[in-house]
Amino acid sequence: MALVKRFGFFKRRFVTNQVQEIPCYPSYIQLRKYQLLATSNRLNELGIKRIRRIGSAMEFDHVREYVQGDDYRRMNWKATAKTKKLMVNQYEEEKSQPIYSFIDLGRAMRMPFDGLTLLDYAINASLVLSNATILKQDRAGLLTFSKDVNVFIPAEKGIIRCSRFRKLYIR
């Protein structure tokens, strides 16, 4: 095992034969587990259910032919009369919505729970949420705070580089 200490411009490397387990945060195993469930629409097996969206959260996309199981409230009667086939309106979920994760870096978040601190759980949860957000083509952002706002990363599409998260642990 190698240990590196920095002294200004200089580095000193110590090599030992001692085996040491080093935790890796955030949990990429948990991220991949929930990513697989989210992409296969099986989140209801974990007790996470879809919330019905009311109002303008859906945008009209196109008119298509009726398939068994479609919602009868979305019937397009004018198109049905013209084509003499049952037609329904197809709606598309709005994309590019900003979704922010807020992480508390206060003293209470250092409390241990099942081998991890509450801060570790919050980081893992925000990673899973941000990944699902990006997969659904929305924009993910982050804000960390204790007494003041420590880090603010505006909501962006795509992958947020890890170098921007290093400020979480550096105070």
Short mmCIF file of N, CA, C and O in Angstrom, two decimals, residues 25-160:
data_model
loop_
_atom_site.label_atom_id
_atom_site.label_comp_id
_atom_site.label_asym_id
_atom_site.label_seq_id
_atom_site.Cartn_x
_atom_site.Cartn_y
_atom_site.Cartn_z
N TYR A 25 -16.58 6.41 -1.92
CA TYR A 25 -17.86 7.09 -1.96
C TYR A 25 -17.92 7.95 -3.19
O TYR A 25 -16.91 8.51 -3.59
N PRO A 26 -18.99 8.11 -3.80
CA PRO A 26 -20.29 7.51 -3.56
C PRO A 26 -20.34 6.07 -4.05
O PRO A 26 -19.48 5.63 -4.77
N SER A 27 -21.38 5.38 -3.65
CA SER A 27 -21.52 3.96 -3.95
C SER A 27 -21.96 3.75 -5.40
O SER A 27 -23.11 3.99 -5.74
N TYR A 28 -21.05 3.30 -6.24
CA TYR A 28 -21.39 3.06 -7.64
C TYR A 28 -22.19 1.77 -7.80
O TYR A 28 -22.93 1.61 -8.76
N ILE A 29 -22.07 0.85 -6.85
CA ILE A 29 -22.87 -0.38 -6.89
C ILE A 29 -24.35 -0.03 -6.73
O ILE A 29 -25.21 -0.50 -7.46
N GLN A 30 -24.64 0.83 -5.74
CA GLN A 30 -26.02 1.27 -5.53
C GLN A 30 -26.53 2.05 -6.73
O GLN A 30 -27.68 1.90 -7.14
N LEU A 31 -25.67 2.87 -7.33
CA LEU A 31 -26.05 3.65 -8.50
C LEU A 31 -26.47 2.74 -9.65
O LEU A 31 -27.52 2.93 -10.26
N ARG A 32 -25.69 1.73 -9.95
CA ARG A 32 -25.99 0.82 -11.06
C ARG A 32 -27.25 0.00 -10.77
O ARG A 32 -28.03 -0.30 -11.67
N LYS A 33 -27.46 -0.37 -9.50
CA LYS A 33 -28.64 -1.16 -9.13
C LYS A 33 -29.92 -0.37 -9.44
O LYS A 33 -30.84 -0.86 -10.08
N TYR A 34 -29.98 0.89 -8.99
CA TYR A 34 -31.16 1.70 -9.22
C TYR A 34 -31.27 2.14 -10.67
O TYR A 34 -32.37 2.35 -11.16
N GLN A 35 -30.14 2.30 -11.34
CA GLN A 35 -30.18 2.68 -12.76
C GLN A 35 -30.83 1.57 -13.57
O GLN A 35 -31.65 1.82 -14.44
N LEU A 36 -30.49 0.32 -13.29
CA LEU A 36 -31.09 -0.81 -13.99
C LEU A 36 -32.58 -0.88 -13.73
O LEU A 36 -33.38 -1.09 -14.65
N LEU A 37 -33.00 -0.68 -12.48
CA LEU A 37 -34.42 -0.72 -12.17
C LEU A 37 -35.18 0.44 -12.80
O LEU A 37 -36.31 0.28 -13.24
N ALA A 38 -34.56 1.63 -12.84
CA ALA A 38 -35.24 2.80 -13.41
C ALA A 38 -35.41 2.67 -14.91
O ALA A 38 -36.45 3.05 -15.46
N THR A 39 -34.40 2.14 -15.60
CA THR A 39 -34.51 2.02 -17.06
C THR A 39 -35.45 0.90 -17.47
O THR A 39 -36.00 0.94 -18.56
N SER A 40 -35.64 -0.09 -16.61
CA SER A 40 -36.55 -1.18 -16.96
C SER A 40 -37.94 -0.96 -16.38
O SER A 40 -38.78 -1.85 -16.41
N ASN A 41 -38.20 0.24 -15.80
CA ASN A 41 -39.50 0.59 -15.21
C ASN A 41 -39.98 -0.42 -14.19
O ASN A 41 -41.13 -0.81 -14.16
N ARG A 42 -39.06 -0.87 -13.31
CA ARG A 42 -39.41 -1.84 -12.29
C ARG A 42 -39.24 -1.25 -10.89
O ARG A 42 -39.06 -1.97 -9.93
N LEU A 43 -39.29 0.06 -10.76
CA LEU A 43 -39.13 0.70 -9.46
C LEU A 43 -40.29 0.40 -8.52
O LEU A 43 -40.14 0.50 -7.31
N ASN A 44 -41.46 0.03 -9.06
CA ASN A 44 -42.58 -0.27 -8.18
C ASN A 44 -42.34 -1.54 -7.36
O ASN A 44 -42.98 -1.75 -6.35
N GLU A 45 -41.39 -2.39 -7.77
CA GLU A 45 -41.06 -3.57 -6.99
C GLU A 45 -40.36 -3.20 -5.68
O GLU A 45 -40.40 -3.95 -4.72
N LEU A 46 -39.72 -2.03 -5.64
CA LEU A 46 -39.06 -1.57 -4.42
C LEU A 46 -39.97 -0.67 -3.59
O LEU A 46 -39.54 -0.14 -2.58
N GLY A 47 -41.20 -0.49 -4.01
CA GLY A 47 -42.11 0.37 -3.29
C GLY A 47 -42.11 1.80 -3.79
O GLY A 47 -42.76 2.66 -3.21
N ILE A 48 -41.34 2.07 -4.83
CA ILE A 48 -41.31 3.41 -5.41
C ILE A 48 -42.35 3.41 -6.52
O ILE A 48 -42.25 2.66 -7.47
N LYS A 49 -43.37 4.24 -6.38
CA LYS A 49 -44.44 4.22 -7.37
C LYS A 49 -44.46 5.52 -8.15
O LYS A 49 -43.98 6.54 -7.69
N ARG A 50 -45.04 5.45 -9.33
CA ARG A 50 -45.18 6.63 -10.17
C ARG A 50 -46.26 7.55 -9.60
O ARG A 50 -47.29 7.09 -9.15
N ILE A 51 -46.00 8.82 -9.66
CA ILE A 51 -46.97 9.81 -9.22
C ILE A 51 -47.70 10.32 -10.45
O ILE A 51 -47.08 10.66 -11.45
N ARG A 52 -49.02 10.35 -10.39
CA ARG A 52 -49.80 10.82 -11.52
C ARG A 52 -49.61 12.32 -11.67
O ARG A 52 -49.75 13.08 -10.72
N ARG A 53 -49.27 12.74 -12.84
CA ARG A 53 -49.05 14.16 -13.11
C ARG A 53 -50.36 14.78 -13.59
O ARG A 53 -50.99 14.29 -14.51
N ILE A 54 -50.73 15.88 -12.97
CA ILE A 54 -51.97 16.56 -13.32
C ILE A 54 -51.62 17.88 -13.99
O ILE A 54 -50.73 18.59 -13.54
N GLY A 55 -52.30 18.20 -15.06
CA GLY A 55 -52.14 19.52 -15.66
C GLY A 55 -51.15 19.55 -16.80
O GLY A 55 -51.15 18.69 -17.66
N SER A 56 -50.29 20.57 -16.80
CA SER A 56 -49.46 20.85 -17.97
C SER A 56 -48.11 20.15 -17.97
O SER A 56 -47.19 20.59 -18.62
N ALA A 57 -47.95 19.09 -17.21
CA ALA A 57 -46.68 18.37 -17.19
C ALA A 57 -46.51 17.50 -18.43
O ALA A 57 -45.46 16.92 -18.62
N MET A 58 -47.54 17.41 -19.23
CA MET A 58 -47.47 16.59 -20.44
C MET A 58 -47.74 17.48 -21.64
O MET A 58 -48.64 18.32 -21.61
N GLU A 59 -46.95 17.30 -22.69
CA GLU A 59 -47.12 18.06 -23.92
C GLU A 59 -47.64 17.15 -25.02
O GLU A 59 -47.23 16.00 -25.12
N PHE A 60 -48.52 17.69 -25.87
CA PHE A 60 -49.06 16.92 -26.98
C PHE A 60 -47.94 16.58 -27.96
O PHE A 60 -47.13 17.43 -28.31
N ASP A 61 -47.89 15.30 -28.39
CA ASP A 61 -46.86 14.87 -29.34
C ASP A 61 -47.47 14.56 -30.70
O ASP A 61 -47.13 15.20 -31.69
N HIS A 62 -48.37 13.59 -30.76
CA HIS A 62 -49.01 13.24 -32.03
C HIS A 62 -50.26 12.40 -31.77
O HIS A 62 -50.54 12.01 -30.64
N VAL A 63 -51.01 12.13 -32.84
CA VAL A 63 -52.19 11.29 -32.78
C VAL A 63 -51.81 9.92 -33.34
O VAL A 63 -51.15 9.83 -34.37
N ARG A 64 -52.22 8.88 -32.64
CA ARG A 64 -51.90 7.53 -33.11
C ARG A 64 -53.13 6.64 -32.96
O ARG A 64 -54.12 7.01 -32.33
N GLU A 65 -53.03 5.46 -33.55
CA GLU A 65 -54.15 4.52 -33.51
C GLU A 65 -54.28 3.92 -32.11
O GLU A 65 -53.30 3.70 -31.41
N TYR A 66 -55.51 3.65 -31.72
CA TYR A 66 -55.81 3.10 -30.40
C TYR A 66 -55.25 1.68 -30.27
O TYR A 66 -55.33 0.87 -31.18
N VAL A 67 -54.66 1.40 -29.11
CA VAL A 67 -54.17 0.07 -28.77
C VAL A 67 -54.84 -0.31 -27.45
O VAL A 67 -55.04 0.54 -26.58
N GLN A 68 -55.20 -1.59 -27.31
CA GLN A 68 -55.89 -2.03 -26.11
C GLN A 68 -55.08 -1.67 -24.88
O GLN A 68 -53.88 -1.91 -24.81
N GLY A 69 -55.75 -1.05 -23.91
CA GLY A 69 -55.08 -0.63 -22.69
C GLY A 69 -54.83 0.87 -22.64
O GLY A 69 -54.47 1.41 -21.60
N ASP A 70 -55.03 1.58 -23.76
CA ASP A 70 -54.87 3.04 -23.77
C ASP A 70 -55.98 3.68 -22.95
O ASP A 70 -57.09 3.14 -22.82
N ASP A 71 -55.68 4.84 -22.41
CA ASP A 71 -56.64 5.58 -21.60
C ASP A 71 -57.74 6.13 -22.50
O ASP A 71 -57.47 6.83 -23.47
N TYR A 72 -58.98 5.81 -22.20
CA TYR A 72 -60.10 6.24 -23.04
C TYR A 72 -60.31 7.75 -22.95
O TYR A 72 -60.95 8.33 -23.83
N ARG A 73 -59.80 8.40 -21.92
CA ARG A 73 -59.96 9.86 -21.80
C ARG A 73 -59.10 10.61 -22.80
O ARG A 73 -59.29 11.79 -23.01
N ARG A 74 -58.15 9.94 -23.41
CA ARG A 74 -57.29 10.58 -24.40
C ARG A 74 -57.75 10.34 -25.84
O ARG A 74 -57.00 10.56 -26.77
N MET A 75 -58.96 9.86 -26.00
CA MET A 75 -59.51 9.63 -27.33
C MET A 75 -59.61 10.93 -28.10
O MET A 75 -60.03 11.95 -27.56
N ASN A 76 -59.23 10.89 -29.38
CA ASN A 76 -59.38 12.03 -30.27
C ASN A 76 -60.55 11.72 -31.19
O ASN A 76 -60.40 10.99 -32.17
N TRP A 77 -61.72 12.27 -30.86
CA TRP A 77 -62.94 11.90 -31.56
C TRP A 77 -62.99 12.47 -32.97
O TRP A 77 -63.55 11.85 -33.87
N LYS A 78 -62.38 13.63 -33.20
CA LYS A 78 -62.36 14.20 -34.55
C LYS A 78 -61.53 13.33 -35.49
O LYS A 78 -61.93 13.04 -36.61
N ALA A 79 -60.34 12.88 -35.02
CA ALA A 79 -59.50 12.01 -35.85
C ALA A 79 -60.15 10.65 -36.03
O ALA A 79 -60.03 10.02 -37.09
N THR A 80 -60.88 10.18 -35.02
CA THR A 80 -61.60 8.90 -35.13
C THR A 80 -62.68 8.99 -36.20
O THR A 80 -62.85 8.07 -37.01
N ALA A 81 -63.39 10.11 -36.26
CA ALA A 81 -64.45 10.28 -37.26
C ALA A 81 -63.88 10.37 -38.67
O ALA A 81 -64.47 9.85 -39.62
N LYS A 82 -62.72 11.00 -38.82
CA LYS A 82 -62.13 11.15 -40.15
C LYS A 82 -61.56 9.83 -40.68
O LYS A 82 -61.68 9.52 -41.86
N THR A 83 -60.90 9.06 -39.83
CA THR A 83 -60.23 7.83 -40.28
C THR A 83 -61.08 6.57 -40.12
O THR A 83 -60.71 5.52 -40.61
N LYS A 84 -62.18 6.69 -39.38
CA LYS A 84 -63.06 5.54 -39.07
C LYS A 84 -62.32 4.45 -38.31
O LYS A 84 -62.63 3.27 -38.41
N LYS A 85 -61.28 4.84 -37.56
CA LYS A 85 -60.55 3.96 -36.64
C LYS A 85 -60.43 4.72 -35.33
O LYS A 85 -60.40 5.95 -35.32
N LEU A 86 -60.36 3.98 -34.23
CA LEU A 86 -60.19 4.65 -32.95
C LEU A 86 -58.79 5.28 -32.88
O LEU A 86 -57.79 4.62 -33.13
N MET A 87 -58.73 6.58 -32.57
CA MET A 87 -57.46 7.31 -32.49
C MET A 87 -57.34 7.95 -31.11
O MET A 87 -58.33 8.40 -30.53
N VAL A 88 -56.11 7.99 -30.60
CA VAL A 88 -55.85 8.60 -29.30
C VAL A 88 -54.74 9.64 -29.44
O VAL A 88 -53.89 9.55 -30.33
N ASN A 89 -54.76 10.61 -28.55
CA ASN A 89 -53.69 11.60 -28.49
C ASN A 89 -52.51 11.01 -27.71
O ASN A 89 -52.70 10.43 -26.64
N GLN A 90 -51.32 11.17 -28.25
CA GLN A 90 -50.10 10.71 -27.58
C GLN A 90 -49.44 11.93 -26.97
O GLN A 90 -49.21 12.93 -27.63
N TYR A 91 -49.12 11.83 -25.68
CA TYR A 91 -48.48 12.94 -24.98
C TYR A 91 -47.05 12.55 -24.62
O TYR A 91 -46.74 11.38 -24.43
N GLU A 92 -46.20 13.56 -24.50
CA GLU A 92 -44.80 13.34 -24.15
C GLU A 92 -44.49 14.12 -22.89
O GLU A 92 -44.94 15.26 -22.73
N GLU A 93 -43.74 13.50 -21.99
CA GLU A 93 -43.36 14.20 -20.77
C GLU A 93 -42.42 15.34 -21.10
O GLU A 93 -41.62 15.24 -22.03
N GLU A 94 -42.55 16.42 -20.34
CA GLU A 94 -41.66 17.55 -20.56
C GLU A 94 -40.24 17.16 -20.21
O GLU A 94 -40.00 16.43 -19.24
N LYS A 95 -39.30 17.65 -20.98
CA LYS A 95 -37.89 17.36 -20.75
C LYS A 95 -37.18 18.65 -20.34
O LYS A 95 -37.75 19.73 -20.39
N SER A 96 -35.96 18.52 -19.95
CA SER A 96 -35.09 19.64 -19.58
C SER A 96 -35.59 20.40 -18.36
O SER A 96 -35.42 21.60 -18.27
N GLN A 97 -36.19 19.70 -17.43
CA GLN A 97 -36.58 20.35 -16.19
C GLN A 97 -35.39 20.33 -15.24
O GLN A 97 -34.69 19.33 -15.14
N PRO A 98 -35.12 21.43 -14.54
CA PRO A 98 -34.01 21.43 -13.59
C PRO A 98 -34.40 20.71 -12.30
O PRO A 98 -35.47 20.98 -11.73
N ILE A 99 -33.56 19.80 -11.86
CA ILE A 99 -33.79 19.07 -10.61
C ILE A 99 -32.53 19.22 -9.77
O ILE A 99 -31.43 18.86 -10.21
N TYR A 100 -32.69 19.75 -8.56
CA TYR A 100 -31.55 20.03 -7.69
C TYR A 100 -31.54 19.08 -6.50
O TYR A 100 -32.58 18.74 -5.94
N SER A 101 -30.33 18.67 -6.10
CA SER A 101 -30.12 17.92 -4.86
C SER A 101 -29.54 18.89 -3.84
O SER A 101 -28.54 19.56 -4.13
N PHE A 102 -30.13 18.95 -2.66
CA PHE A 102 -29.63 19.79 -1.58
C PHE A 102 -29.04 18.87 -0.52
O PHE A 102 -29.74 18.00 -0.01
N ILE A 103 -27.78 19.08 -0.19
CA ILE A 103 -27.09 18.23 0.79
C ILE A 103 -26.66 19.09 1.97
O ILE A 103 -25.95 20.08 1.80
N ASP A 104 -27.07 18.68 3.16
CA ASP A 104 -26.69 19.36 4.40
C ASP A 104 -25.33 18.83 4.85
O ASP A 104 -25.16 17.62 5.01
N LEU A 105 -24.37 19.71 5.04
CA LEU A 105 -23.04 19.32 5.50
C LEU A 105 -22.84 19.61 6.98
O LEU A 105 -21.71 19.61 7.46
N GLY A 106 -23.91 19.84 7.70
CA GLY A 106 -23.83 20.22 9.11
C GLY A 106 -23.36 19.09 10.01
O GLY A 106 -23.13 17.96 9.60
N ARG A 107 -23.27 19.45 11.30
CA ARG A 107 -22.74 18.52 12.30
C ARG A 107 -23.62 17.28 12.45
O ARG A 107 -23.12 16.17 12.67
N ALA A 108 -24.92 17.43 12.32
CA ALA A 108 -25.84 16.30 12.48
C ALA A 108 -25.63 15.23 11.41
O ALA A 108 -25.92 14.05 11.63
N MET A 109 -25.12 15.61 10.25
CA MET A 109 -24.92 14.66 9.16
C MET A 109 -23.70 13.77 9.36
O MET A 109 -23.47 12.86 8.59
N ARG A 110 -22.90 14.03 10.39
CA ARG A 110 -21.73 13.19 10.67
C ARG A 110 -22.07 12.00 11.56
O ARG A 110 -21.20 11.19 11.88
N MET A 111 -23.33 11.88 11.95
CA MET A 111 -23.74 10.79 12.82
C MET A 111 -23.68 9.46 12.07
O MET A 111 -24.18 9.33 10.95
N PRO A 112 -23.03 8.43 12.66
CA PRO A 112 -22.93 7.14 11.96
C PRO A 112 -24.24 6.36 12.02
O PRO A 112 -25.00 6.46 12.97
N PHE A 113 -24.47 5.59 10.97
CA PHE A 113 -25.66 4.74 10.89
C PHE A 113 -25.33 3.57 9.98
O PHE A 113 -25.07 3.77 8.80
N ASP A 114 -25.31 2.37 10.49
CA ASP A 114 -25.00 1.14 9.73
C ASP A 114 -23.68 1.23 8.97
O ASP A 114 -23.60 0.88 7.80
N GLY A 115 -22.65 1.74 9.61
CA GLY A 115 -21.32 1.76 8.99
C GLY A 115 -21.03 2.98 8.13
O GLY A 115 -19.90 3.18 7.73
N LEU A 116 -22.02 3.79 7.82
CA LEU A 116 -21.83 5.00 7.04
C LEU A 116 -22.40 6.18 7.82
O LEU A 116 -23.24 6.00 8.69
N THR A 117 -21.96 7.37 7.46
CA THR A 117 -22.55 8.55 8.07
C THR A 117 -23.79 8.96 7.28
O THR A 117 -23.99 8.52 6.15
N LEU A 118 -24.59 9.82 7.90
CA LEU A 118 -25.77 10.30 7.20
C LEU A 118 -25.40 11.10 5.96
O LEU A 118 -26.12 11.08 4.96
N LEU A 119 -24.24 11.77 5.99
CA LEU A 119 -23.76 12.50 4.82
C LEU A 119 -23.47 11.54 3.67
O LEU A 119 -23.77 11.83 2.52
N ASP A 120 -22.88 10.38 3.98
CA ASP A 120 -22.61 9.39 2.94
C ASP A 120 -23.90 8.90 2.29
O ASP A 120 -23.97 8.74 1.07
N TYR A 121 -24.92 8.67 3.11
CA TYR A 121 -26.22 8.27 2.56
C TYR A 121 -26.81 9.37 1.69
O TYR A 121 -27.40 9.10 0.64
N ALA A 122 -26.68 10.62 2.12
CA ALA A 122 -27.21 11.74 1.34
C ALA A 122 -26.48 11.86 0.00
O ALA A 122 -27.10 12.13 -1.03
N ILE A 123 -25.16 11.67 0.00
CA ILE A 123 -24.39 11.74 -1.24
C ILE A 123 -24.79 10.61 -2.18
O ILE A 123 -24.99 10.82 -3.38
N ASN A 124 -24.94 9.40 -1.64
CA ASN A 124 -25.36 8.27 -2.48
C ASN A 124 -26.75 8.49 -3.06
O ASN A 124 -27.00 8.22 -4.24
N ALA A 125 -27.67 9.00 -2.25
CA ALA A 125 -29.04 9.25 -2.73
C ALA A 125 -29.06 10.33 -3.81
O ALA A 125 -29.75 10.20 -4.81
N SER A 126 -28.27 11.39 -3.62
CA SER A 126 -28.24 12.45 -4.63
C SER A 126 -27.57 11.98 -5.91
O SER A 126 -27.95 12.40 -7.00
N LEU A 127 -26.60 11.07 -5.80
CA LEU A 127 -25.99 10.50 -6.99
C LEU A 127 -26.99 9.69 -7.79
O LEU A 127 -27.10 9.82 -9.01
N VAL A 128 -27.76 8.85 -7.10
CA VAL A 128 -28.78 8.03 -7.77
C VAL A 128 -29.84 8.92 -8.41
O VAL A 128 -30.23 8.72 -9.56
N LEU A 129 -30.30 9.93 -7.67
CA LEU A 129 -31.31 10.84 -8.20
C LEU A 129 -30.79 11.62 -9.41
O LEU A 129 -31.47 11.74 -10.42
N SER A 130 -29.56 12.12 -9.33
CA SER A 130 -28.99 12.88 -10.44
C SER A 130 -28.79 12.00 -11.67
O SER A 130 -29.02 12.43 -12.80
N ASN A 131 -28.37 10.76 -11.46
CA ASN A 131 -28.18 9.84 -12.58
C ASN A 131 -29.51 9.53 -13.26
O ASN A 131 -29.60 9.54 -14.49
N ALA A 132 -30.55 9.28 -12.47
CA ALA A 132 -31.87 9.02 -13.05
C ALA A 132 -32.39 10.26 -13.77
O ALA A 132 -33.02 10.16 -14.83
N THR A 133 -32.09 11.42 -13.23
CA THR A 133 -32.49 12.68 -13.86
C THR A 133 -31.86 12.83 -15.23
O THR A 133 -32.52 13.18 -16.21
N ILE A 134 -30.57 12.58 -15.32
CA ILE A 134 -29.85 12.71 -16.58
C ILE A 134 -30.31 11.67 -17.59
O ILE A 134 -30.45 11.95 -18.78
N LEU A 135 -30.60 10.44 -17.11
CA LEU A 135 -31.09 9.40 -18.01
C LEU A 135 -32.46 9.75 -18.60
O LEU A 135 -32.76 9.37 -19.72
N LYS A 136 -33.26 10.48 -17.85
CA LYS A 136 -34.59 10.90 -18.32
C LYS A 136 -34.53 12.22 -19.09
O LYS A 136 -35.55 12.83 -19.33
N GLN A 137 -33.33 12.66 -19.44
CA GLN A 137 -33.08 13.85 -20.26
C GLN A 137 -33.51 15.15 -19.58
O GLN A 137 -33.94 16.09 -20.22
N ASP A 138 -33.40 15.19 -18.26
CA ASP A 138 -33.62 16.42 -17.52
C ASP A 138 -32.25 16.96 -17.10
O ASP A 138 -31.22 16.37 -17.40
N ARG A 139 -32.25 18.08 -16.39
CA ARG A 139 -30.99 18.71 -15.97
C ARG A 139 -30.81 18.53 -14.47
O ARG A 139 -31.74 18.75 -13.70
N ALA A 140 -29.61 18.12 -14.05
CA ALA A 140 -29.32 17.86 -12.64
C ALA A 140 -28.38 18.92 -12.10
O ALA A 140 -27.45 19.34 -12.77
N GLY A 141 -28.65 19.36 -10.87
CA GLY A 141 -27.80 20.34 -10.20
C GLY A 141 -27.61 19.95 -8.74
O GLY A 141 -28.25 19.02 -8.24
N LEU A 142 -26.72 20.67 -8.06
CA LEU A 142 -26.38 20.33 -6.68
C LEU A 142 -26.14 21.60 -5.88
O LEU A 142 -25.56 22.56 -6.39
N LEU A 143 -26.58 21.58 -4.62
CA LEU A 143 -26.29 22.66 -3.68
C LEU A 143 -25.96 22.03 -2.35
O LEU A 143 -26.72 21.18 -1.86
N THR A 144 -24.81 22.39 -1.77
CA THR A 144 -24.45 21.91 -0.44
C THR A 144 -24.41 23.11 0.49
O THR A 144 -24.03 24.21 0.10
N PHE A 145 -24.79 22.86 1.74
CA PHE A 145 -24.85 23.95 2.70
C PHE A 145 -24.59 23.44 4.10
O PHE A 145 -24.76 22.27 4.40
N SER A 146 -24.13 24.31 4.96
CA SER A 146 -24.10 24.09 6.40
C SER A 146 -24.66 25.36 7.02
O SER A 146 -25.87 25.51 7.10
N LYS A 147 -23.81 26.31 7.40
CA LYS A 147 -24.32 27.62 7.82
C LYS A 147 -24.53 28.51 6.61
O LYS A 147 -25.43 29.34 6.58
N ASP A 148 -23.68 28.36 5.62
CA ASP A 148 -23.78 29.10 4.37
C ASP A 148 -23.80 28.10 3.22
O ASP A 148 -23.57 26.91 3.41
N VAL A 149 -24.04 28.60 2.02
CA VAL A 149 -23.99 27.75 0.83
C VAL A 149 -22.51 27.48 0.53
O VAL A 149 -21.73 28.40 0.37
N ASN A 150 -22.12 26.20 0.51
CA ASN A 150 -20.72 25.84 0.25
C ASN A 150 -20.45 25.69 -1.23
O ASN A 150 -19.55 26.29 -1.77
N VAL A 151 -21.24 24.83 -1.90
CA VAL A 151 -21.05 24.55 -3.32
C VAL A 151 -22.39 24.67 -4.01
O VAL A 151 -23.40 24.16 -3.53
N PHE A 152 -22.40 25.35 -5.14
CA PHE A 152 -23.59 25.41 -5.98
C PHE A 152 -23.18 25.04 -7.39
O PHE A 152 -22.32 25.68 -7.99
N ILE A 153 -23.75 23.97 -7.91
CA ILE A 153 -23.51 23.55 -9.28
C ILE A 153 -24.82 23.70 -10.03
O ILE A 153 -25.80 23.03 -9.71
N PRO A 154 -24.87 24.61 -11.01
CA PRO A 154 -26.14 24.81 -11.73
C PRO A 154 -26.57 23.56 -12.49
O PRO A 154 -25.74 22.74 -12.87
N ALA A 155 -27.87 23.43 -12.66
CA ALA A 155 -28.43 22.27 -13.36
C ALA A 155 -27.97 22.27 -14.81
O ALA A 155 -28.10 23.26 -15.52
N GLU A 156 -27.39 21.14 -15.23
CA GLU A 156 -26.88 20.98 -16.59
C GLU A 156 -27.30 19.62 -17.13
O GLU A 156 -27.58 18.71 -16.37
N LYS A 157 -27.32 19.52 -18.45
CA LYS A 157 -27.53 18.21 -19.07
C LYS A 157 -26.20 17.50 -19.15
O LYS A 157 -25.16 18.12 -19.25
N GLY A 158 -26.22 16.19 -19.14
CA GLY A 158 -25.00 15.42 -19.30
C GLY A 158 -24.30 15.17 -17.99
O GLY A 158 -24.80 15.43 -16.92
N ILE A 159 -23.10 14.64 -18.09
CA ILE A 159 -22.33 14.21 -16.93
C ILE A 159 -21.64 15.40 -16.29
O ILE A 159 -21.02 16.21 -16.96
N ILE A 160 -21.76 15.48 -14.97
CA ILE A 160 -21.05 16.50 -14.22
C ILE A 160 -19.71 15.91 -13.81
O ILE A 160 -19.65 14.83 -13.24
#
